[in-house]
């Protein structure tokens, strides 16, 4: 496994892939867990070369957010990636990615300003910009992303398509802890008590799926029950949204085209999760 810290080196490697080599890319902010590693496994299965980037992207954090305390452990991450037989790790520094004279931003209209984009203003502008840069540098055929960040998948698919990148996103399923909590680097922030509360996200999604399989399709009805459950377990709801899974438009009735998206504060930690029907 080769570790590349120099942007220019990564960029010239990205220009050197031979036409019969499939290149897979897994962008991450590090502090890796089994969710990230499932993307690596998928890339290894599907591609000849797997590249993982580790970069905590300051542009996607708001001024009141957790950039300075975001968990990092490069040595541990590298050890894990070695075991997973990754070919290259791209680990650039902030100055290379955002030099002082940096002025160009990528914004995906409409779908970036709702849901997580409404609570985290500018978040998807930061995400779209860093991914456009990384894809341009790494030049992969496939980029492996988790459906845990459902809206992010859609924003980035739109960006890649609109800007005529040839890279395609491969969406991968949400990996969960044994009790159902979606794996996230931010779970590290949770105290023991908060860790128990955090299960309200998964339990409320499960309840919604169960209500639907019992014939209840009215979203108001399901949302009301979800709110009760989440509040009773100590969660503070940021949003509960029943949306069309392609357009992210709000819907009133649940059917198989609907995605249920959820953001909940557990103490100061904001967690997200989602499910289909
Ligand atoms: P992050 O390091 O949080 O930016 O995440 C990097 C990638 O890992 C993104 O594509 C995420 O959607 C994905 N990811 C994070 N958590 C999970 C999870 N629990 N299951 C599947 N993918 C995940």
Coordinates of C-alpha atoms and ligand atoms in Angstrom, one line a residue:
X1 CA 0.0 0.0 0.0
X2 CA 1.4 3.3 -1.1
X3 CA 0.6 6.5 0.9
X4 CA 0.5 9.6 -1.3
X5 CA 0.6 13.0 0.4
X6 CA 1.5 15.1 -2.6
X7 CA -1.4 16.3 -4.7
X8 CA 0.6 16.5 -7.9
X9 CA 1.9 12.9 -7.5
X10 CA -1.7 11.7 -7.0
X11 CA -2.8 13.7 -10.0
X12 CA -0.1 12.3 -12.4
X13 CA -0.9 8.8 -11.1
X14 CA -4.6 9.5 -11.9
X15 CA -3.5 10.3 -15.5
X16 CA -1.6 7.1 -15.8
X17 CA -4.4 4.4 -15.4
X18 CA -4.3 2.1 -18.4
X19 CA -7.5 1.7 -20.3
X20 CA -8.1 -1.9 -19.2
X21 CA -7.7 -1.2 -15.5
X22 CA -10.8 -0.4 -13.4
X23 CA -10.0 2.1 -10.7
X24 CA -12.2 2.3 -7.6
X25 CA -12.1 5.3 -5.2
X26 CA -13.4 5.6 -1.6
X27 CA -13.3 9.2 -0.3
X28 CA -13.4 9.4 3.5
X29 CA -12.7 11.8 6.4
X30 CA -10.8 9.0 8.2
X31 CA -11.4 7.5 11.7
X32 CA -12.5 4.5 9.8
X33 CA -15.1 2.0 10.8
X34 CA -16.8 -1.0 9.2
X35 CA -19.0 1.3 7.2
X36 CA -16.0 2.7 5.4
X37 CA -14.4 -0.7 5.1
X38 CA -17.5 -2.1 3.4
X39 CA -16.9 0.4 0.7
X40 CA -13.3 -0.7 0.3
X41 CA -14.4 -4.3 0.1
X42 CA -16.9 -3.5 -2.6
X43 CA -14.3 -1.6 -4.5
X44 CA -11.8 -4.5 -4.2
X45 CA -14.4 -6.8 -5.5
X46 CA -15.4 -4.7 -8.5
X47 CA -12.1 -2.9 -9.4
X48 CA -8.4 -3.8 -10.1
X49 CA -7.1 -0.8 -8.0
X50 CA -8.6 0.7 -4.9
X51 CA -7.7 4.2 -3.7
X52 CA -8.9 5.6 -0.4
X53 CA -8.6 9.2 0.4
X54 CA -8.5 10.6 4.0
X55 CA -9.2 14.3 4.2
X56 CA -11.2 16.1 6.9
X57 CA -12.7 18.7 4.6
X58 CA -13.0 22.0 6.4
X59 CA -15.3 23.4 3.7
X60 CA -18.1 21.1 4.7
X61 CA -18.2 22.1 8.3
X62 CA -20.2 25.2 9.5
X63 CA -18.6 27.7 11.9
X64 CA -20.5 26.2 14.9
X65 CA -19.7 22.6 13.9
X66 CA -17.2 20.0 15.1
X67 CA -14.2 20.5 12.7
X68 CA -11.6 21.1 15.4
X69 CA -12.7 18.0 17.4
X70 CA -13.5 15.7 14.5
X71 CA -11.9 12.3 15.5
X72 CA -8.7 11.5 13.7
X73 CA -6.3 8.5 14.0
X74 CA -4.2 8.2 10.9
X75 CA -2.0 5.3 12.2
X76 CA -5.0 3.1 13.0
X77 CA -6.7 4.0 9.7
X78 CA -3.6 3.0 7.7
X79 CA -3.3 -0.3 9.6
X80 CA -6.9 -1.1 8.8
X81 CA -6.4 -0.2 5.1
X82 CA -3.3 -2.3 4.9
X83 CA -5.3 -5.3 6.1
X84 CA -7.9 -4.6 3.4
X85 CA -5.2 -4.6 0.7
X86 CA -5.8 -1.1 -0.5
X87 CA -3.4 0.0 -3.2
X88 CA -3.1 3.7 -2.5
X89 CA -4.1 6.0 0.3
X90 CA -4.3 9.7 -0.7
X91 CA -3.7 11.9 2.3
X92 CA -3.4 15.5 1.2
X93 CA -3.1 18.5 3.5
X94 CA -5.4 21.4 3.7
X95 CA -3.0 23.9 2.1
X96 CA -2.7 21.7 -1.0
X97 CA -6.5 21.3 -1.3
X98 CA -7.4 24.8 -0.5
X99 CA -4.4 27.1 -1.2
X100 CA -4.8 30.8 -0.1
X101 CA -5.9 31.9 -3.5
X102 CA -8.7 29.3 -3.8
X103 CA -11.9 30.8 -5.2
X104 CA -13.9 28.2 -7.0
X105 CA -16.9 26.4 -5.5
X106 CA -19.3 23.8 -6.9
X107 CA -22.9 24.1 -6.0
X108 CA -25.7 21.7 -6.8
X109 CA -29.0 23.7 -6.9
X110 CA -32.2 22.9 -5.0
X111 CA -31.4 19.5 -3.6
X112 CA -28.4 21.0 -1.6
X113 CA -30.5 23.5 0.3
X114 CA -33.1 21.1 1.8
X115 CA -33.0 18.5 4.6
X116 CA -29.3 18.3 5.8
X117 CA -28.5 21.3 3.6
X118 CA -31.2 23.4 5.4
X119 CA -29.7 22.5 8.9
X120 CA -26.1 22.7 7.7
X121 CA -26.0 25.7 5.4
X122 CA -23.1 25.5 2.9
X123 CA -22.4 21.8 3.8
X124 CA -23.1 20.4 0.4
X125 CA -21.3 23.2 -1.4
X126 CA -18.2 22.0 0.6
X127 CA -18.9 18.4 -0.2
X128 CA -19.5 18.9 -3.9
X129 CA -16.4 21.0 -4.2
X130 CA -14.1 18.6 -2.5
X131 CA -15.5 15.6 -4.4
X132 CA -15.2 17.4 -7.7
X133 CA -11.5 18.1 -6.9
X134 CA -10.8 14.6 -5.6
X135 CA -12.4 13.0 -8.6
X136 CA -10.5 15.2 -10.9
X137 CA -7.2 14.3 -9.2
X138 CA -7.8 10.6 -8.7
X139 CA -9.7 10.0 -12.0
X140 CA -11.5 6.8 -10.9
X141 CA -14.0 4.8 -12.9
X142 CA -16.1 4.2 -9.8
X143 CA -16.6 6.0 -6.5
X144 CA -18.0 4.0 -3.7
X145 CA -20.3 5.8 -1.3
X146 CA -22.6 4.8 1.6
X147 CA -26.3 5.2 1.5
X148 CA -26.1 6.3 5.1
X149 CA -25.5 9.7 3.5
X150 CA -28.4 9.3 1.2
X151 CA -28.8 13.0 0.2
X152 CA -25.0 13.2 -0.3
X153 CA -25.2 10.4 -2.8
X154 CA -27.9 12.2 -4.8
X155 CA -26.1 15.6 -4.7
X156 CA -22.9 14.0 -5.9
X157 CA -24.5 11.9 -8.6
X158 CA -26.1 15.1 -9.9
X159 CA -22.8 17.0 -9.7
X160 CA -20.9 14.2 -11.6
X161 CA -23.6 14.0 -14.2
X162 CA -24.0 17.8 -14.7
X163 CA -20.3 18.4 -15.0
X164 CA -19.7 15.5 -17.4
X165 CA -17.3 13.5 -15.2
X166 CA -17.0 10.0 -16.3
X167 CA -16.8 8.6 -12.8
X168 CA -19.9 6.8 -11.6
X169 CA -21.1 6.4 -8.0
X170 CA -21.7 2.9 -6.6
X171 CA -24.1 3.2 -3.7
X172 CA -23.4 0.8 -0.8
X173 CA -25.8 -0.2 2.0
X174 CA -25.7 1.2 5.5
X175 CA -23.6 -0.8 7.9
X176 CA -24.9 -0.9 11.5
X177 CA -23.7 -1.8 14.9
X178 CA -25.2 -5.1 16.3
X179 CA -28.1 -3.2 18.0
X180 CA -28.9 -1.3 14.8
X181 CA -27.2 2.1 15.3
X182 CA -25.7 3.2 11.9
X183 CA -21.9 3.3 12.2
X184 CA -20.5 6.8 12.1
X185 CA -17.3 8.4 13.2
X186 CA -19.4 10.8 15.2
X187 CA -20.7 7.9 17.4
X188 CA -17.4 8.4 19.3
X189 CA -18.9 11.6 20.8
X190 CA -21.7 9.7 22.6
X191 CA -21.6 9.1 26.3
X192 CA -22.9 5.7 27.5
X193 CA -26.3 7.3 28.2
X194 CA -26.4 9.0 24.8
X195 CA -25.4 5.8 23.1
X196 CA -28.6 4.2 24.4
X197 CA -30.6 7.2 23.3
X198 CA -29.1 7.1 19.9
X199 CA -30.9 3.9 19.2
X200 CA -34.0 5.9 18.7
X201 CA -33.1 6.6 15.1
X202 CA -32.9 3.0 14.1
X203 CA -35.9 2.0 16.3
X204 CA -38.1 4.7 14.8
X205 CA -37.1 3.7 11.2
X206 CA -38.0 0.1 12.0
X207 CA -41.3 1.2 13.5
X208 CA -42.1 3.2 10.3
X209 CA -41.3 0.1 8.2
X210 CA -43.5 -2.0 10.4
X211 CA -46.4 0.4 10.3
X212 CA -46.1 0.4 6.5
X213 CA -46.1 -3.4 6.3
X214 CA -49.2 -3.3 8.4
X215 CA -50.9 -1.2 5.7
X216 CA -50.4 2.3 7.1
X217 CA -49.3 4.6 4.3
X218 CA -50.2 8.1 5.7
X219 CA -46.9 9.8 6.5
X220 CA -48.4 12.1 9.1
X221 CA -49.6 9.2 11.1
X222 CA -46.2 7.4 10.9
X223 CA -44.3 10.6 11.7
X224 CA -46.4 11.3 14.8
X225 CA -45.5 7.9 16.2
X226 CA -41.9 8.3 15.3
X227 CA -41.7 11.7 17.1
X228 CA -43.2 10.2 20.2
X229 CA -40.7 7.4 20.2
X230 CA -37.7 9.6 19.5
X231 CA -38.7 12.2 22.2
X232 CA -39.3 9.4 24.8
X233 CA -35.8 8.2 24.3
X234 CA -34.2 11.6 24.7
X235 CA -33.6 12.5 21.0
X236 CA -34.1 16.1 19.7
X237 CA -35.5 15.9 16.1
X238 CA -33.8 18.0 13.5
X239 CA -36.0 16.6 10.7
X240 CA -38.1 13.6 9.7
X241 CA -38.7 13.5 6.0
X242 CA -40.6 11.2 3.7
X243 CA -39.4 11.9 0.3
X244 CA -39.3 10.6 -3.3
X245 CA -36.0 8.8 -3.4
X246 CA -35.0 10.3 -6.7
X247 CA -36.2 13.9 -6.4
X248 CA -36.2 14.3 -2.6
X249 CA -39.6 15.9 -2.9
X250 CA -41.8 15.5 0.2
X251 CA -44.6 12.9 -0.2
X252 CA -47.8 12.3 1.8
X253 CA -48.2 8.6 1.2
X254 CA -45.6 5.9 1.6
X255 CA -44.9 3.5 -1.2
X256 CA -41.8 1.6 -2.5
X257 CA -40.4 4.8 -4.2
X258 CA -40.2 6.6 -0.8
X259 CA -37.1 7.1 1.4
X260 CA -37.5 8.1 5.0
X261 CA -34.7 10.4 6.1
X262 CA -33.9 11.3 9.7
X263 CA -31.6 13.7 11.6
X264 CA -31.7 13.7 15.3
X265 CA -29.6 15.5 18.0
X266 CA -28.4 13.2 20.8
X267 CA -27.1 15.7 23.2
X268 CA -24.8 17.9 21.0
X269 CA -24.2 15.1 18.5
X270 CA -26.3 15.3 15.3
X271 CA -26.9 11.8 13.8
X272 CA -28.5 10.8 10.5
X273 CA -30.1 7.6 9.3
X274 CA -32.6 6.5 6.6
X275 CA -34.5 3.6 5.2
X276 CA -36.5 2.6 2.2
X277 CA -39.8 0.7 2.0
Ligands
LIG1 P1 -17.2 10.1 6.0 O1 -15.8 9.6 6.4 O2 -18.1 10.2 7.1 O3 -17.1 11.3 5.1 O4 -17.7 8.9 5.1 C1 -17.1 8.4 4.0 C2 -18.0 7.4 3.2 O5 -18.3 6.4 4.1 C3 -19.3 8.1 2.7 O6 -19.6 7.6 1.4 C4 -20.3 7.6 3.7 O7 -21.6 7.5 3.3 C5 -19.7 6.2 4.0 N1 -20.2 5.7 5.3 C6 -20.1 6.3 6.5 N2 -20.8 5.6 7.5 C7 -21.3 4.5 6.8 C8 -22.1 3.4 7.2 N3 -22.5 3.2 8.5 N4 -22.4 2.4 6.3 C9 -22.1 2.6 5.0 N5 -21.3 3.6 4.5 C10 -21.0 4.6 5.4

